[in-house]
XYZ file of C-alpha atoms in Angstrom:
227
model
C 50.126 219.535 271.937
C 50.524 221.861 269.163
C 48.424 223.342 266.498
C 49.034 222.505 263.009
C 47.851 224.728 260.049
C 45.654 222.210 257.750
C 46.624 221.843 253.958
C 43.948 220.598 250.858
C 46.064 217.863 249.075
C 45.968 220.528 246.149
C 48.198 222.327 248.558
C 50.804 219.643 249.455
C 54.286 220.090 247.782
C 55.567 216.817 245.798
C 57.924 215.728 248.795
C 54.669 215.918 250.997
C 52.307 213.926 248.619
C 55.020 211.274 248.345
C 54.819 210.318 252.170
C 50.994 210.539 252.209
C 51.012 208.049 249.665
C 53.679 205.947 251.648
C 51.231 206.548 254.716
C 48.207 205.115 252.613
C 49.748 202.850 251.483
C 50.768 201.355 254.703
C 47.675 201.988 256.712
C 45.731 198.853 255.672
C 48.562 196.572 257.387
C 49.283 194.606 253.603
C 51.290 191.419 253.822
C 53.136 192.746 250.744
C 53.643 196.418 249.554
C 55.095 197.441 246.207
C 56.941 200.574 246.009
C 58.440 202.160 242.761
C 60.961 204.575 243.878
C 58.979 206.089 246.802
C 61.456 208.545 248.019
C 62.558 210.321 244.520
C 60.909 213.432 245.232
C 62.677 213.994 248.478
C 65.769 215.610 249.635
C 68.810 213.659 250.870
C 68.184 214.357 254.745
C 64.480 213.740 254.604
C 64.864 210.597 252.221
C 67.610 208.888 254.646
C 65.163 209.519 257.523
C 61.841 208.302 255.762
C 64.318 204.918 254.515
C 64.683 204.584 258.800
C 61.440 205.360 259.748
C 59.902 202.968 256.884
C 62.342 199.896 257.401
C 61.362 200.214 261.212
C 57.551 200.120 260.299
C 57.973 196.905 257.972
C 59.788 195.174 260.479
C 57.896 196.047 263.446
C 54.724 195.118 261.407
C 55.910 192.139 259.749
C 55.289 193.134 256.426
C 57.209 192.192 253.145
C 57.974 194.827 250.534
C 59.358 194.986 247.240
C 61.509 198.135 246.426
C 62.468 199.204 242.818
C 65.216 201.815 242.780
C 68.049 202.740 240.697
C 69.696 204.233 243.685
C 72.455 201.805 245.487
C 72.803 203.771 248.373
C 69.121 203.543 248.616
C 69.025 199.446 247.876
C 71.527 198.918 250.902
C 69.982 200.647 253.156
C 66.446 199.173 252.933
C 66.657 195.828 251.814
C 67.538 192.287 253.752
C 68.160 191.228 250.134
C 68.489 192.259 246.605
C 68.010 191.464 243.010
C 69.809 193.325 240.308
C 68.075 192.861 237.360
C 70.333 193.874 234.005
C 69.466 192.940 230.089
C 65.982 191.141 230.890
C 67.973 188.508 233.695
C 68.383 188.563 237.237
C 71.888 188.507 237.604
C 72.433 187.827 241.560
C 70.013 187.692 244.267
C 71.484 188.216 247.523
C 71.970 190.211 250.408
C 73.501 193.451 250.294
C 76.659 192.002 252.089
C 76.801 189.091 249.794
C 76.060 191.271 246.391
C 79.310 193.437 247.260
C 81.693 191.081 248.570
C 80.442 187.835 246.132
C 79.485 189.354 243.412
C 78.399 186.187 241.130
C 79.832 187.529 237.955
C 81.540 190.710 236.458
C 78.455 192.815 235.976
C 77.593 192.473 238.970
C 81.578 193.006 240.447
C 81.654 196.507 238.366
C 77.877 197.634 238.786
C 77.699 197.337 242.699
C 79.891 200.031 244.427
C 83.268 201.055 243.003
C 86.656 199.534 242.636
C 88.984 198.755 239.908
C 90.404 195.457 238.019
C 94.051 194.736 238.041
C 95.958 191.993 236.484
C 96.780 188.805 238.660
C 97.847 184.870 237.993
C 97.193 182.043 240.279
C 100.416 181.001 242.547
C 98.624 178.445 244.672
C 95.174 177.387 245.580
C 95.262 180.200 248.245
C 97.813 182.830 246.496
C 97.684 185.583 243.667
C 100.460 187.238 241.889
C 99.559 190.798 241.206
C 101.048 193.779 239.960
C 100.694 194.956 243.989
C 102.066 192.079 245.225
C 101.155 188.557 246.296
C 97.460 188.667 247.338
C 95.826 185.674 250.015
C 92.596 184.159 249.319
C 90.494 182.766 252.036
C 88.385 180.604 249.745
C 90.175 178.341 247.235
C 91.262 179.183 243.890
C 90.100 176.468 241.349
C 92.363 177.692 238.345
C 95.535 175.929 237.721
C 98.955 177.833 238.647
C 99.655 180.469 235.714
C 96.066 181.154 234.870
C 95.162 184.624 234.364
C 92.668 186.653 235.999
C 91.056 189.808 236.606
C 91.040 191.055 239.933
C 88.707 193.493 241.624
C 89.729 195.838 244.074
C 87.063 197.697 246.343
C 88.315 200.959 247.887
C 87.933 199.880 251.034
C 90.880 197.258 250.023
C 93.066 199.904 249.677
C 94.797 201.454 252.632
C 97.085 204.054 253.737
C 100.527 203.315 254.935
C 103.805 205.373 255.224
C 106.229 202.203 255.240
C 104.231 200.130 252.644
C 106.497 199.762 249.237
C 103.434 200.738 246.516
C 103.704 203.973 245.485
C 100.626 205.712 244.092
C 99.965 209.324 242.864
C 96.856 211.173 244.334
C 95.168 211.877 240.328
C 91.633 213.391 241.981
C 90.061 213.596 245.553
C 86.132 214.026 246.445
C 85.760 215.054 249.971
C 82.580 213.135 251.320
C 82.569 214.357 254.958
C 83.452 211.225 257.260
C 85.515 209.870 254.315
C 87.255 211.337 250.988
C 87.483 208.845 247.540
C 90.625 209.472 246.257
C 91.748 208.105 242.241
C 95.448 207.062 242.494
C 97.751 205.833 239.838
C 100.251 203.614 240.417
C 103.800 203.679 238.710
C 102.405 201.280 235.584
C 99.662 203.579 234.986
C 96.930 201.158 236.521
C 94.226 203.451 238.243
C 92.794 202.411 241.521
C 90.075 203.885 243.915
C 90.582 204.538 247.417
C 88.262 205.831 250.032
C 90.275 206.892 253.369
C 88.893 208.677 256.442
C 88.660 212.109 255.973
C 91.357 213.347 258.556
C 93.698 211.867 255.770
C 94.394 214.994 253.701
C 96.758 214.329 250.668
C 96.600 216.778 247.913
C 96.050 216.258 244.434
C 99.615 215.227 242.682
C 101.328 213.667 245.621
C 102.727 210.750 246.178
C 101.196 208.287 249.438
C 102.333 204.697 250.155
C 99.749 202.011 250.312
C 98.617 198.803 251.617
C 96.553 196.255 250.090
C 93.943 194.231 252.459
C 91.403 192.404 250.648
C 89.880 190.340 252.577
C 87.563 189.315 249.641
C 89.467 188.289 247.150
C 87.192 188.786 243.836
C 88.120 187.150 240.625
C 87.391 186.307 237.415
C 88.698 185.041 234.053
C 90.707 187.572 232.031
C 88.151 186.879 229.016
C 84.671 189.212 229.098
C 81.741 186.746 230.613
C 78.882 186.604 228.209
C 75.507 187.354 230.239
């Protein structure tokens, strides 16, 4: 056993006070706990560790938590279901997976995660003609042939492939450790965002070849939605 110095409440840092507040809220084993930005004063490493511990404790004690946050990464890490509020309305209530891959409207699609819209038109019930080639849709398309739409490409829909026909220029890159976020420009000026494993290291200004592998096709009518 170790000997730990005691601190008065006034001597605790903001992060320590926040952790104590979370522990006090959990101590009575409430059926529902409400949390408003509970990790906002913590550094990144401690925030992630506390998220993991708190989620584990909530599951173990079978407690329901309602957490308010502006941090998408935090919401994805903590939640079984996420409600996205905007313009005074609940835009969508779904699992993190569904929210990301099956957004209910254009606002949700644009707000959650990263991505770029490209122009498309319906070729048949399961195919779209786009500026990056023909894209297959597993879900049937309900619009008539030739109907113009906007298709959302997520960064993970774009893969590097030296043998692919699509060429893009690297405009920017952000190293994230295990991955690198690239901003790419096609020959027609369309801008795409792509996430590649970090062992792919393309310099800014270079040209690369990419494939599109969109397992979840996300499309909306070209006209903006009124939400």
